[in-house]
XYZ file of C-alpha atoms in Angstrom:
586
model
C -1.648 -45.958 -1.339
C -2.368 -43.812 1.748
C 0.351 -41.836 3.512
C 0.813 -42.192 7.280
C -0.761 -39.077 8.844
C 0.395 -40.137 12.302
C 3.956 -39.469 11.115
C 3.622 -36.903 8.315
C 2.207 -33.409 8.688
C -0.510 -32.232 6.309
C 1.838 -30.081 4.243
C 4.189 -33.056 3.839
C 1.340 -35.291 2.605
C 0.211 -32.512 0.268
C 3.738 -32.162 -1.135
C 4.074 -35.922 -1.640
C 0.669 -36.092 -3.361
C 1.187 -33.283 -5.876
C 1.852 -35.816 -8.613
C -1.852 -36.716 -8.359
C -3.024 -33.253 -9.478
C -4.787 -33.799 -12.805
C -3.374 -32.067 -15.859
C -5.567 -29.666 -17.810
C -6.173 -32.428 -20.337
C -7.114 -34.855 -17.563
C -9.572 -32.361 -16.067
C -11.152 -32.000 -19.514
C -11.526 -35.764 -19.812
C -12.844 -36.315 -16.270
C -15.349 -33.454 -16.366
C -16.413 -33.497 -19.998
C -15.062 -29.997 -20.633
C -13.962 -28.433 -23.891
C -10.511 -26.937 -24.288
C -11.654 -23.299 -24.298
C -13.693 -23.832 -21.100
C -10.551 -24.120 -18.950
C -8.619 -20.933 -18.149
C -4.958 -21.874 -17.451
C -3.509 -20.713 -14.135
C -0.544 -22.884 -13.151
C -1.599 -25.849 -11.021
C -5.034 -24.348 -10.331
C -6.927 -23.468 -13.528
C -10.239 -21.652 -13.539
C -13.394 -22.828 -15.276
C -15.159 -20.451 -17.667
C -18.529 -20.496 -15.936
C -20.541 -18.721 -18.621
C -19.356 -21.051 -21.398
C -19.831 -24.268 -19.412
C -23.243 -23.474 -17.997
C -24.541 -22.333 -21.393
C -23.347 -25.485 -23.158
C -24.600 -27.852 -20.454
C -27.800 -26.025 -19.492
C -30.011 -28.874 -20.688
C -27.954 -31.699 -19.187
C -29.604 -33.393 -16.164
C -28.042 -32.620 -12.783
C -26.099 -35.200 -10.805
C -26.756 -36.122 -7.181
C -26.385 -33.200 -4.744
C -24.654 -34.034 -1.424
C -24.362 -31.492 1.417
C -21.992 -31.874 4.377
C -22.748 -30.359 7.784
C -21.965 -31.278 11.405
C -22.969 -31.426 15.035
C -22.435 -28.273 17.098
C -18.706 -27.404 16.916
C -16.327 -27.863 19.828
C -12.618 -27.049 20.247
C -11.992 -30.768 19.590
C -13.076 -30.429 15.960
C -15.590 -32.392 13.893
C -13.944 -32.488 10.451
C -16.473 -31.189 7.895
C -13.854 -30.290 5.273
C -11.966 -33.523 5.923
C -15.207 -35.476 5.527
C -16.194 -33.541 2.384
C -12.904 -34.556 0.803
C -13.092 -38.058 2.287
C -16.500 -38.762 0.761
C -15.220 -37.588 -2.645
C -12.342 -40.054 -2.281
C -14.619 -42.847 -1.060
C -17.025 -42.378 -3.964
C -14.026 -42.230 -6.278
C -12.904 -45.622 -4.965
C -16.358 -46.934 -5.825
C -15.719 -45.902 -9.413
C -18.272 -43.114 -9.728
C -17.805 -39.710 -11.373
C -17.517 -37.442 -8.328
C -16.344 -33.936 -7.494
C -17.181 -31.158 -5.099
C -16.946 -27.547 -4.024
C -15.293 -26.031 -0.962
C -14.867 -22.492 0.320
C -11.660 -20.562 -0.224
C -9.640 -20.092 2.993
C -8.872 -16.665 4.387
C -5.368 -15.500 5.214
C -6.618 -14.651 8.710
C -7.127 -18.218 10.001
C -4.376 -19.602 7.722
C -1.806 -17.431 9.491
C -3.465 -17.750 12.897
C -4.746 -20.846 14.771
C -7.507 -22.401 12.656
C -5.460 -23.392 9.623
C -6.398 -23.483 5.976
C -9.554 -25.663 5.958
C -7.898 -27.947 3.396
C -8.992 -31.078 5.235
C -6.319 -33.242 6.768
C -4.432 -36.513 6.730
C -5.317 -38.529 3.626
C -8.489 -36.477 3.065
C -6.705 -33.363 1.919
C -7.050 -30.793 -0.858
C -4.079 -30.064 -3.115
C -2.086 -28.091 -4.126
C -2.148 -27.042 -0.498
C 0.269 -24.118 -0.808
C -1.653 -22.452 -3.622
C -4.990 -23.218 -1.952
C -3.819 -21.633 1.299
C -1.987 -18.593 -0.037
C -4.287 -16.650 -2.323
C -5.138 -19.275 -4.960
C -6.101 -17.375 -8.143
C -6.671 -14.012 -6.496
C -10.419 -13.902 -5.804
C -9.958 -12.531 -2.272
C -7.511 -9.939 -3.574
C -10.109 -8.820 -6.143
C -12.724 -8.585 -3.374
C -10.397 -6.419 -1.275
C -9.728 -4.100 -4.204
C -13.387 -3.755 -5.173
C -14.525 -3.289 -1.557
C -11.831 -0.750 -0.714
C -12.540 1.134 -3.942
C -16.047 1.758 -2.601
C -14.489 3.140 0.592
C -12.169 5.373 -1.436
C -15.173 6.657 -3.383
C -17.153 7.377 -0.214
C -14.379 9.167 1.655
C -13.353 11.194 -1.401
C -16.971 12.245 -1.945
C -17.269 13.326 1.695
C -14.046 15.337 1.344
C -15.225 17.110 -1.818
C -18.652 17.847 -0.363
C -16.958 19.366 2.703
C -14.655 21.509 0.539
C -17.094 22.669 -2.192
C -20.524 24.313 -2.269
C -23.361 22.936 -4.395
C -22.548 25.169 -7.354
C -18.949 23.940 -7.432
C -20.120 20.320 -7.138
C -22.527 20.872 -10.048
C -19.618 21.956 -12.267
C -18.242 18.439 -11.713
C -21.652 16.900 -12.444
C -22.078 15.898 -8.796
C -25.042 16.325 -6.470
C -24.634 16.525 -2.719
C -25.149 13.129 -1.052
C -24.752 14.654 2.431
C -23.381 11.455 3.999
C -23.608 11.487 7.785
C -20.095 10.808 9.173
C -21.687 9.415 12.337
C -23.801 6.894 10.423
C -21.336 5.009 8.226
C -22.079 1.371 7.501
C -19.041 0.266 5.516
C -15.408 -0.092 6.579
C -12.159 -1.186 4.977
C -11.063 -4.818 4.610
C -7.793 -6.723 4.846
C -7.362 -10.500 4.769
C -5.588 -10.904 8.089
C -6.768 -11.077 11.693
C -5.661 -7.548 12.620
C -7.440 -6.564 15.816
C -5.489 -3.283 15.948
C -7.466 -2.061 12.928
C -10.943 -2.724 14.317
C -11.396 0.972 15.107
C -9.388 3.764 13.484
C -9.441 7.504 12.813
C -8.660 8.350 9.191
C -8.188 11.557 7.222
C -5.784 13.249 9.631
C -4.047 16.235 8.029
C -5.368 19.057 5.869
C -8.444 19.506 3.691
C -6.766 17.638 0.824
C -6.019 14.585 2.960
C -9.465 13.020 2.914
C -12.424 13.477 5.232
C -11.494 12.939 8.882
C -13.789 10.328 10.400
C -13.999 7.276 12.588
C -13.612 4.120 10.492
C -12.883 0.415 10.862
C -11.412 -2.654 9.215
C -12.982 -6.060 8.821
C -11.495 -9.269 7.476
C -11.894 -9.603 3.693
C -14.059 -12.728 3.759
C -16.556 -10.827 5.926
C -17.090 -8.317 3.121
C -20.565 -8.107 1.621
C -18.863 -8.588 -1.749
C -17.800 -12.082 -0.693
C -21.369 -12.847 0.324
C -22.574 -11.610 -3.058
C -20.047 -13.822 -4.859
C -21.473 -16.822 -2.990
C -25.113 -16.142 -3.896
C -24.805 -14.573 -7.360
C -26.218 -16.711 -10.166
C -24.113 -15.103 -12.907
C -22.238 -11.923 -13.844
C -25.428 -9.943 -14.537
C -26.808 -10.836 -11.101
C -23.515 -9.828 -9.470
C -23.465 -6.504 -11.346
C -27.008 -5.663 -10.247
C -26.301 -6.524 -6.599
C -23.171 -4.334 -6.521
C -25.368 -1.297 -7.225
C -27.300 -1.656 -3.953
C -24.546 -2.049 -1.325
C -25.221 0.430 1.498
C -22.081 2.399 2.384
C -23.772 4.694 4.910
C -26.720 6.996 5.481
C -27.352 10.666 4.771
C -28.335 13.144 7.451
C -32.014 12.367 6.857
C -31.365 8.703 7.585
C -31.761 7.510 3.982
C -29.305 4.884 2.679
C -26.423 5.922 0.418
C -25.309 3.148 -1.929
C -22.413 2.264 -4.169
C -24.762 3.111 -7.054
C -25.169 6.626 -5.651
C -21.362 6.922 -5.604
C -21.225 5.628 -9.217
C -18.559 3.128 -8.228
C -20.556 -0.081 -8.792
C -19.411 -0.563 -12.396
C -15.744 -0.222 -11.488
C -16.219 -2.663 -8.596
C -17.652 -5.191 -11.044
C -14.664 -4.646 -13.322
C -12.341 -5.614 -10.469
C -14.392 -8.723 -9.780
C -15.329 -9.808 -13.311
C -13.036 -12.865 -13.180
C -14.120 -14.005 -9.727
C -17.283 -15.643 -11.087
C -15.092 -18.393 -12.563
C -14.450 -21.163 -9.979
C -10.928 -22.496 -9.457
C -10.095 -26.196 -9.778
C -8.156 -28.083 -7.139
C -8.099 -31.816 -6.379
C -8.119 -34.292 -3.524
C -4.862 -36.144 -2.804
C -6.442 -39.064 -4.694
C -7.162 -36.921 -7.756
C -10.888 -36.115 -7.632
C -11.679 -32.594 -8.952
C -12.917 -30.014 -6.460
C -13.999 -26.437 -7.134
C -12.870 -23.724 -4.737
C -15.109 -20.689 -4.977
C -16.168 -18.027 -2.468
C -15.617 -18.128 1.268
C -18.170 -16.002 3.137
C -18.612 -15.869 6.900
C -21.080 -18.446 8.188
C -22.505 -16.223 10.945
C -23.422 -12.941 9.185
C -23.501 -14.487 5.702
C -24.347 -17.773 4.050
C -21.184 -19.729 4.933
C -21.202 -21.817 1.756
C -19.190 -22.232 -1.401
C -20.856 -20.530 -4.341
C -24.112 -21.287 -6.104
C -22.102 -20.997 -9.330
C -19.713 -23.826 -8.370
C -22.624 -26.072 -7.384
C -24.406 -25.358 -10.669
C -21.320 -26.372 -12.662
C -20.522 -29.349 -10.422
C -23.992 -30.803 -10.826
C -23.540 -30.672 -14.608
C -20.007 -32.119 -14.612
C -20.280 -34.812 -11.913
C -22.682 -37.679 -11.222
C -22.187 -36.946 -7.501
C -21.429 -33.389 -6.370
C -20.378 -32.661 -2.761
C -20.725 -29.237 -1.126
C -19.982 -28.145 2.452
C -21.868 -25.810 4.805
C -20.099 -23.730 7.436
C -20.604 -24.443 11.147
C -23.208 -26.914 12.420
C -26.573 -27.940 11.009
C -28.416 -25.273 13.047
C -26.522 -22.558 11.141
C -24.844 -24.046 8.056
C -27.521 -26.516 7.026
C -30.339 -24.106 7.919
C -28.867 -21.473 5.579
C -28.160 -24.067 2.892
C -31.743 -25.323 3.206
C -33.685 -22.063 3.397
C -31.401 -19.594 1.605
C -28.921 -21.213 -0.786
C -31.335 -23.800 -2.175
C -34.105 -21.201 -2.457
C -31.849 -18.810 -4.388
C -30.346 -21.507 -6.616
C -33.452 -23.608 -7.160
C -31.320 -26.717 -6.536
C -32.634 -29.599 -4.415
C -30.262 -31.764 -2.341
C -30.413 -35.549 -2.320
C -28.670 -36.170 0.984
C -27.044 -34.364 3.907
C -24.053 -35.842 5.753
C -23.969 -34.959 9.460
C -20.391 -35.240 10.744
C -19.832 -36.261 14.371
C -16.861 -37.368 16.413
C -16.846 -39.374 19.620
C -14.700 -36.741 21.342
C -16.983 -33.838 20.424
C -20.092 -35.746 21.472
C -18.492 -36.406 24.857
C -18.026 -32.658 25.332
C -21.731 -32.148 24.559
C -22.457 -34.802 27.167
C -20.822 -32.695 29.856
C -17.147 -33.486 29.319
C -14.569 -31.137 30.861
C -13.330 -27.947 29.231
C -10.355 -28.341 26.930
C -7.425 -25.953 27.464
C -5.133 -25.336 24.451
C -1.593 -26.553 25.033
C -2.565 -28.957 27.821
C -3.127 -32.733 27.499
C -6.689 -33.841 26.816
C -8.557 -35.025 29.919
C -9.017 -38.791 30.180
C -12.713 -38.477 29.335
C -11.728 -37.804 25.700
C -9.039 -40.448 25.307
C -10.603 -43.378 27.177
C -13.905 -45.171 26.708
C -16.791 -43.431 28.438
C -20.149 -44.635 27.134
C -22.247 -42.701 29.650
C -20.788 -39.332 28.645
C -21.027 -40.259 24.979
C -24.676 -41.323 25.171
C -25.639 -38.057 26.870
C -23.789 -36.069 24.172
C -25.609 -37.888 21.393
C -28.651 -35.734 22.242
C -27.019 -32.946 20.214
C -26.586 -35.272 17.236
C -30.186 -36.510 17.446
C -31.503 -32.931 17.628
C -29.641 -32.027 14.433
C -30.694 -35.250 12.685
C -34.249 -34.124 13.326
C -33.510 -30.636 11.962
C -32.259 -32.136 8.690
C -35.263 -34.482 8.467
C -37.603 -31.459 8.616
C -36.342 -30.502 5.148
C -37.487 -33.863 3.737
C -33.971 -35.302 3.601
C -32.957 -38.502 5.383
C -29.476 -37.734 6.715
C -26.360 -39.894 6.809
C -24.303 -39.617 10.009
C -20.566 -39.838 9.417
C -18.783 -41.018 12.559
C -15.417 -39.411 11.835
C -13.086 -41.902 13.530
C -10.162 -41.006 15.804
C -7.512 -43.477 16.957
C -8.599 -43.023 20.605
C -12.173 -44.189 19.824
C -13.265 -47.699 20.784
C -15.486 -50.103 18.818
C -18.098 -49.917 21.584
C -18.238 -46.120 21.276
C -18.676 -46.295 17.488
C -21.398 -48.914 17.904
C -23.257 -46.729 20.422
C -23.248 -43.633 18.174
C -24.316 -45.715 15.161
C -27.183 -47.314 17.071
C -28.495 -43.986 18.384
C -28.239 -42.368 14.933
C -30.153 -45.209 13.297
C -32.818 -45.133 16.007
C -33.262 -41.424 15.192
C -33.971 -42.306 11.556
C -30.597 -41.711 9.944
C -28.164 -43.944 8.141
C -24.771 -44.069 9.866
C -21.266 -45.161 8.952
C -17.873 -45.107 10.636
C -15.310 -43.476 8.355
C -11.514 -43.530 8.560
C -10.784 -41.178 5.663
C -8.227 -39.162 7.662
C -6.158 -42.309 8.231
C -6.854 -44.298 5.061
C -8.249 -41.884 2.449
C -10.893 -43.286 0.109
C -10.349 -46.857 1.340
C -11.406 -45.681 4.809
C -14.583 -44.032 3.494
C -16.106 -46.944 1.572
C -18.882 -47.622 4.102
C -19.722 -43.909 4.117
C -19.763 -43.865 0.315
C -22.111 -46.857 0.243
C -24.474 -45.202 2.739
C -24.514 -41.982 0.708
C -25.165 -43.757 -2.604
C -27.937 -45.749 -0.951
C -29.505 -42.558 0.451
C -29.335 -40.898 -2.981
C -31.710 -43.574 -4.334
C -34.504 -42.339 -2.073
C -37.138 -39.843 -3.153
C -36.683 -36.481 -1.398
C -39.785 -34.462 -0.562
C -37.820 -31.260 -0.063
C -39.640 -28.408 1.694
C -38.443 -25.074 3.055
C -38.939 -24.274 6.731
C -40.939 -21.142 5.924
C -42.489 -19.482 2.857
C -41.045 -16.219 1.517
C -44.364 -14.548 2.273
C -43.872 -15.114 6.020
C -43.026 -11.849 7.875
C -39.527 -11.503 9.327
C -40.447 -11.893 12.992
C -42.447 -15.046 12.277
C -39.526 -16.490 10.302
C -37.165 -15.854 13.225
C -39.652 -17.401 15.664
C -39.919 -20.520 13.524
C -36.146 -20.892 13.137
C -35.622 -20.364 16.880
C -38.195 -22.991 17.857
C -37.855 -25.570 15.082
C -34.064 -25.434 14.545
C -32.487 -24.173 17.762
C -35.013 -25.614 20.221
C -35.838 -22.276 21.884
C -39.120 -21.631 23.675
C -39.549 -18.348 21.809
C -37.929 -15.035 20.829
C -37.456 -11.822 22.817
C -36.986 -8.669 20.719
C -35.048 -5.668 22.002
C -36.926 -2.392 21.291
C -34.452 -1.340 18.554
C -34.641 -4.730 16.841
C -38.449 -4.816 16.981
C -38.690 -1.290 15.599
C -36.454 -2.265 12.668
C -38.353 -5.512 12.109
C -41.675 -3.663 11.839
C -40.125 -1.256 9.337
C -38.783 -4.086 7.171
C -42.079 -5.980 7.328
C -44.029 -2.920 6.153
C -41.729 -2.101 3.227
C -42.269 -4.274 0.083
C -38.618 -3.644 -0.867
C -37.512 -6.156 1.770
C -40.086 -8.853 1.027
C -37.629 -11.090 -0.818
C -34.620 -10.423 1.434
C -33.103 -13.573 2.916
C -33.225 -14.147 6.670
C -29.602 -14.674 7.712
C -29.461 -15.445 11.437
C -26.523 -14.286 13.561
C -25.788 -16.291 16.689
C -23.058 -18.307 18.371
C -21.922 -21.369 16.417
C -20.704 -23.030 19.625
C -24.177 -23.833 20.938
C -27.693 -24.439 19.672
C -28.508 -21.380 21.756
C -27.118 -17.830 21.749
C -24.945 -18.673 24.761
C -21.704 -20.399 23.617
C -21.140 -22.219 26.917
C -24.469 -24.099 26.731
C -23.596 -27.460 25.199
C -25.723 -30.438 24.249
C -29.390 -29.502 23.744
C -30.244 -26.558 26.050
C -33.775 -26.494 27.460
C -36.006 -23.720 28.806
C -34.512 -20.694 27.062
C -35.572 -17.886 24.727
C -33.594 -16.355 21.871
C -32.843 -12.634 22.381
C -32.634 -10.497 19.204
C -30.850 -7.222 19.885
C -30.485 -5.719 16.398
C -30.892 -6.387 12.664
C -28.119 -5.793 10.124
C -28.985 -4.961 6.509
C -26.961 -5.991 3.437
C -28.611 -4.274 0.474
C -26.534 -5.864 -2.291
C -26.590 -9.409 -0.938
C -30.237 -8.799 0.065
C -29.782 -10.152 3.590
C -31.590 -9.173 6.772
C -29.475 -10.431 9.674
C -31.252 -10.679 13.057
C -28.527 -10.623 15.702
C -28.763 -12.898 18.718
C -25.316 -11.928 19.962
C -22.363 -9.639 19.494
C -20.183 -10.160 16.439
C -16.796 -8.893 15.319
C -15.954 -8.793 11.621
C -12.266 -8.595 12.504
C -10.875 -11.587 14.420
C -7.744 -11.246 16.507
C -4.376 -12.947 16.078
C -3.401 -15.258 18.939
C -0.156 -15.269 20.928
C 0.987 -18.453 19.144
C -0.126 -18.021 15.505
C 0.652 -20.338 12.620
C 2.896 -17.821 10.880
C 5.594 -18.597 13.457
C 5.982 -22.026 11.860
C 5.453 -21.255 8.158
C 8.587 -20.874 6.047
C 10.038 -21.381 2.569
C 12.919 -23.590 1.423
C 14.939 -20.976 -0.463
C 16.560 -23.631 -2.680
C 13.299 -25.170 -3.905
C 10.710 -22.471 -3.143
C 8.524 -25.008 -1.337
C 6.427 -23.823 1.605
C 6.458 -25.715 4.911
C 4.344 -25.452 8.048
C 0.845 -25.083 6.582
C -1.883 -27.103 8.289
């Protein structure tokens, strides 16, 4: 029976639904696991990845379902809600289903975005544990990342204090790190804009090396990106050796391997390769594993969780960050290439309200009532906005997948508006279904479940957008034209110089192309909604992540440390001191 989300807040629904969390024994039964393959951890056990994947390595994979969306707007599209809703809908159809979602960061949880646990009756539980640290993976990432910073700064201090002969007595060689060419910074899992730029090492010669430094948010760490793409512990260990912390005075990279800290970093993170189990409010299992940025990194839950899910479930659901131009593109050309897994279907989430904004609807101001365009029927605005949806349907189809459009229903929508979106989606070659999972849970997602199961019966001729042999600048050109709809690419002199260097060095031949641009538009300009025409993509720089093996062409500025707003969520989060229950999460 669904709860009433028009009356109850998400944390209240989550609290009421906690009786639906499967026991360890139930998880074993539902997922075909053996007793020693579950690592107990209160309400949220971990799965022993190495044991499960070894035992089930020859078992055929289930159906692989990816969830993406139209270009985001402040009105929301509901990818996480839909990911959970389709699990519930498939569960109502009696199939063995589960999924994988990213772990939320404390930054948005305590700020304005919330926990990404879904919402209404399409919600992940236990919500408190999910939102507040879960089983400690982000804490392990912070410790391992900051250990590398400790190692670097200590080495710089000792090299400043000792000559080469004294260093040799300690079995050290001079790395000669350039304090003006440091790549790495510290991390903390909050949106702390006051730490974006700092001076550290104030004091005497024993107080560390004085230098400019910085903080980023923990989920933006390269270690989080590595967790998402690593295939196993050995792969993770090898990648940790090649993280670039800075450059020496000759301009050569200095790595965590050079600092001899990579083994200790792996020790901190050895348990993070094991995904954590949560559940929907209707009891379907869902892995929570990794949570990397979607702009500089891959923006997906882990390859590891998908590998296990496809062995344990007949239908496995995974979500991509941001819209199909970023999230699906990286799922398609990076995650699937690294994992070797081939998707059966992609769900493109759209809402009537968001499509109206892409059709030219007025700006939305937080704290003020929505303009009438978003709460009353307006078919003209909606039809114009559907251009964005059609563009992204066509992007997905280029991979060989026939997409399913989920019209994520809101109570202000009208039947005529739903019918219009459905008709346009079907004319573009997609299946489409209206889904009311937020309001009704699995019972509201039955049409969506039927469309997805029907799509999974089709043969998929999956193809990547570009071959690995294609040079970097040609890859970027193809992504810009085929995915974003740009007329071409303009390279800043610095970016072109770097691109030529990467293209000429065989070391970078298998590095993934991880585009960096605004998620709020198909273009680099966040204010350009719909499907912009007559523009070129400017690339101003290229970031390098040596451990993750990413080359990140940058089409815009990016901050790895978000800021906390004037009205953050932490003002409303509290604990009942008699029961210990947390209130106010959303």
